[in-house]
CSV table of C-alpha atoms in Angstrom, one decimal:
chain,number,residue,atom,x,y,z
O,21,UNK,CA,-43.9,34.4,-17.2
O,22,UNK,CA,-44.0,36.1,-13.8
O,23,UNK,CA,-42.7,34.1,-11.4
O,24,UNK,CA,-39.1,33.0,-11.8
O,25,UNK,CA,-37.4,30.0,-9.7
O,26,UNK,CA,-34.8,27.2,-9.9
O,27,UNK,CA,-34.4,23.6,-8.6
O,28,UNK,CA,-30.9,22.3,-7.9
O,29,UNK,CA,-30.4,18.9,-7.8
O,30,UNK,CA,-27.7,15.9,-8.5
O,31,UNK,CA,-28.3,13.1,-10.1
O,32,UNK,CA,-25.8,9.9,-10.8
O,33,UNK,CA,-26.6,7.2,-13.4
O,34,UNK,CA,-25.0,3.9,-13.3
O,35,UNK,CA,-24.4,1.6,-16.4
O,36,UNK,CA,-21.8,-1.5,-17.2
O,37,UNK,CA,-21.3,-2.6,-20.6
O,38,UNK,CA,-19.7,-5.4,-22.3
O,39,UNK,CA,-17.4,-3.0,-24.3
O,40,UNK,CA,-13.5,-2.4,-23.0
O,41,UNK,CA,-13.2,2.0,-22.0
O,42,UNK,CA,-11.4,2.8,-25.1
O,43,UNK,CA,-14.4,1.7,-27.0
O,44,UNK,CA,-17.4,3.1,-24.8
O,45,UNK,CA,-15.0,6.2,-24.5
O,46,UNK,CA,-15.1,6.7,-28.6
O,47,UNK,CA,-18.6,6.0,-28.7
O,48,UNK,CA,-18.7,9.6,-26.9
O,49,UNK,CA,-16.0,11.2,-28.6
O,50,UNK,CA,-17.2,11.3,-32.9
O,51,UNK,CA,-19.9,12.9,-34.1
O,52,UNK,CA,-20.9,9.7,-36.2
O,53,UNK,CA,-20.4,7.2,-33.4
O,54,UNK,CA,-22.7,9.4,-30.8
O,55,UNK,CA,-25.5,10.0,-33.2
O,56,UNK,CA,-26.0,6.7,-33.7
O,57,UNK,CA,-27.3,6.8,-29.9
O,58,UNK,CA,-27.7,10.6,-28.8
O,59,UNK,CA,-30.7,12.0,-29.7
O,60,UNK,CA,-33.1,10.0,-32.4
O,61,UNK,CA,-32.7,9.0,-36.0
O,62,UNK,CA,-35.3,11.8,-37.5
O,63,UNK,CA,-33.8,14.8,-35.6
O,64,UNK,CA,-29.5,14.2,-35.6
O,65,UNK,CA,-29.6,16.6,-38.6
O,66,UNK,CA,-28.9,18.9,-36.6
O,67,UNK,CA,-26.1,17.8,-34.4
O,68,UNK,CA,-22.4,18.9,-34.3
O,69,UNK,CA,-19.6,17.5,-31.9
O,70,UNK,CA,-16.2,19.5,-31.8
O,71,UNK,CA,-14.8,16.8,-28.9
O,72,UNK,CA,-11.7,18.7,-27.5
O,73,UNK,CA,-11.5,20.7,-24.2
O,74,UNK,CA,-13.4,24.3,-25.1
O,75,UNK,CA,-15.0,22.3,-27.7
O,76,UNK,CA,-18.7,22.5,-28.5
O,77,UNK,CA,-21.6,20.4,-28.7
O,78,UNK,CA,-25.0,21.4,-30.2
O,79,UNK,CA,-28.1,19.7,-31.0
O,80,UNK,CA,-31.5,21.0,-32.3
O,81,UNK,CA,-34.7,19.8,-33.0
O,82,UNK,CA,-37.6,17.3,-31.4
O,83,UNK,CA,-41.1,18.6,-30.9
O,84,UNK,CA,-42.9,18.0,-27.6
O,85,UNK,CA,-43.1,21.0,-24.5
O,86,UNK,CA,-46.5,22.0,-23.1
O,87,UNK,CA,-48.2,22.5,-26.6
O,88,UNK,CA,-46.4,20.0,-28.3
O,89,UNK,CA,-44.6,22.1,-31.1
O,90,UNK,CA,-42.1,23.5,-29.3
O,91,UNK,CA,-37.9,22.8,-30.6
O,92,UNK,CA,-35.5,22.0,-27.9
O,93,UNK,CA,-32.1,22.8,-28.2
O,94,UNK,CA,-28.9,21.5,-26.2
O,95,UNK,CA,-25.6,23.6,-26.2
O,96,UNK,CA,-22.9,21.9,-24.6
O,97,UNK,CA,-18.7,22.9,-23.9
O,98,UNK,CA,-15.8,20.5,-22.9
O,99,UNK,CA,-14.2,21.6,-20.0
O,100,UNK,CA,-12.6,18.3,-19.3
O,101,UNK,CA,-11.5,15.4,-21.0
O,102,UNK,CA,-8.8,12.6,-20.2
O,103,UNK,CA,-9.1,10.1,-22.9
O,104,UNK,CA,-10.6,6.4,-21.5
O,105,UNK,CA,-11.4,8.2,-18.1
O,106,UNK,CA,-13.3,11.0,-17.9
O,107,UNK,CA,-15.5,13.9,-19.6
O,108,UNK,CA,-16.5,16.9,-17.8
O,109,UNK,CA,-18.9,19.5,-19.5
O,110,UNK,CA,-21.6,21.9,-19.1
O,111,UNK,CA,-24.9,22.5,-20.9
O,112,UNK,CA,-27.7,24.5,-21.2
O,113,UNK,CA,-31.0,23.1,-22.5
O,114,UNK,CA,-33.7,25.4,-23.7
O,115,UNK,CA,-37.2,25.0,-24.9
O,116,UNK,CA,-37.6,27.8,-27.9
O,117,UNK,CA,-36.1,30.7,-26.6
O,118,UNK,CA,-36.6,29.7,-23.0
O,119,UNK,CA,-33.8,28.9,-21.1
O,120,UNK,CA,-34.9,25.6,-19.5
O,121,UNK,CA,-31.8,24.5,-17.2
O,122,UNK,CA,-28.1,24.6,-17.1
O,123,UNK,CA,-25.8,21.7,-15.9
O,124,UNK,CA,-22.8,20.5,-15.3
O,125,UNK,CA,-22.3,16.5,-16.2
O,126,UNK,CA,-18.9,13.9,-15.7
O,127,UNK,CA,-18.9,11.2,-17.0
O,128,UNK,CA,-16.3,8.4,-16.1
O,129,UNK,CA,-15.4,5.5,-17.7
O,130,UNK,CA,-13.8,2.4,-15.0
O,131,UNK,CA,-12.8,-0.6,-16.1
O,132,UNK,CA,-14.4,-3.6,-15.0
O,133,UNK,CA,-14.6,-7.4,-15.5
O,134,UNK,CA,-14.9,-7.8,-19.3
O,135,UNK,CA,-16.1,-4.4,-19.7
O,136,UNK,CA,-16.6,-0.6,-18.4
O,137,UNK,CA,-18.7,0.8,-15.6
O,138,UNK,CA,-19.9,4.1,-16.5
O,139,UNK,CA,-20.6,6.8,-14.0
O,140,UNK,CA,-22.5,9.6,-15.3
O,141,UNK,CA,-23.7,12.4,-12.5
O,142,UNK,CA,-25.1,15.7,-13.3
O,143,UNK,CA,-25.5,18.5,-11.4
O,144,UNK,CA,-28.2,20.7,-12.9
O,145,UNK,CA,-30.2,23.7,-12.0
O,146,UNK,CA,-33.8,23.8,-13.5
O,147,UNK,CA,-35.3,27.0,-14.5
O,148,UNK,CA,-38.9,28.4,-13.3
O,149,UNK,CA,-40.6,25.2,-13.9
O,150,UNK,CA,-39.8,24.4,-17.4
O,151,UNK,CA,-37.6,21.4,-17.0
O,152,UNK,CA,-37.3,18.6,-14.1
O,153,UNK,CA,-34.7,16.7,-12.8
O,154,UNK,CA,-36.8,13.6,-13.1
O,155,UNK,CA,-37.2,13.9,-16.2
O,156,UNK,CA,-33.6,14.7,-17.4
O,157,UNK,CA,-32.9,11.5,-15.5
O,158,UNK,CA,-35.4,9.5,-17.2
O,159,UNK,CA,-34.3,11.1,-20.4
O,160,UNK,CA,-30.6,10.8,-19.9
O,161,UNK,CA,-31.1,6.8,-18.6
O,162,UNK,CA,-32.5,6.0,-22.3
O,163,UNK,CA,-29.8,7.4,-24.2
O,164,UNK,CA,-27.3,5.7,-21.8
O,165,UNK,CA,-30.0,2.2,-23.2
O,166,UNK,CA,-29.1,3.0,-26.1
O,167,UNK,CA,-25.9,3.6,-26.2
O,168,UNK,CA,-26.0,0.1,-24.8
O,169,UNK,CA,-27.9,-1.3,-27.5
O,170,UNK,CA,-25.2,0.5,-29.9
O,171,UNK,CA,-22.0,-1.3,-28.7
O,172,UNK,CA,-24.0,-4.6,-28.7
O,173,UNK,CA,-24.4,-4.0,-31.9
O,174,UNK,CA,-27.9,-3.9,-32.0
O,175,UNK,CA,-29.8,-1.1,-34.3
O,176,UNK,CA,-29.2,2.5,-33.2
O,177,UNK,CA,-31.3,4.0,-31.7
O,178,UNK,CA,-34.1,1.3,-31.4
């Protein structure tokens, strides 16, 4: 690769679901309850979840990229976490050995009517053309879907 560049941009995702905060909250904060909608049945092998601030998150596997054999791998640290409110952590994504982006994402949980609003924005900076935001934002949306589909009790990851 010769030419090197990065995109910035910010992007903020808005879902409400029939579940009080406590309940979306833990949903996020167990490595059993969040691979039952992070990620996909076939490739949660390989996922760990330490949830406490300086904790780490890691997942690995999936097959897609430009040649379509290529592993993806997320690496993610708490910074952040007020239990029922709020998560703040940053992530790196890469694509084999490439370095694909690095972000920052919040996620907050509000209390609504019979259920929680949840605000998720990232902040991300995508590296020499390897990733794009619209695509994380497509991405992220569907596992926010299913998460939905999770605390309606519906099959994971459907």
């Amino acid at each position: 690769m010769s030419e090197r560049s990065v995109t910035h941009s910010t992007f903020v995702i808005e879902r409400t679901y029939d579940a009080a905060p406590d309940r979306v909250f833990a949903a996020w904060a167990s490595a059993d309850a969040k691979s039952q909608w992070f990620g996909s049945p076939d490739s949660n092998t390989n996922y760990e979840l330490d949830f406490r601030v300086g904790g780490r998150e890691s997942w690995r596997g999936g097959q897609g990229g430009p040649t379509g054999e290529s592993t993806f791998s997320y690496d993610a640290i708490y910074e952040d976490i007020v239990e029922n409110e709020r998560i703040v952590y940053a992530y790196d994504m890469h694509m084999d050995d490439l370095r694909i982006s690095v972000s920052l994402a919040t996620v907050e949980f509000k209390a609504v009517d019979g259920g929680t609003r949840l605000v998720f924005t990232e902040q991300g900076a995508f590296l020499d053309g390897l990733d794009q935001a619209d695509r994380r934002e497509g991405g992220t949306g569907t596992l926010l879907d299913q998460l939905g589909r999770v605390l309606a009790g519906e099959t994971a990851n459907a």
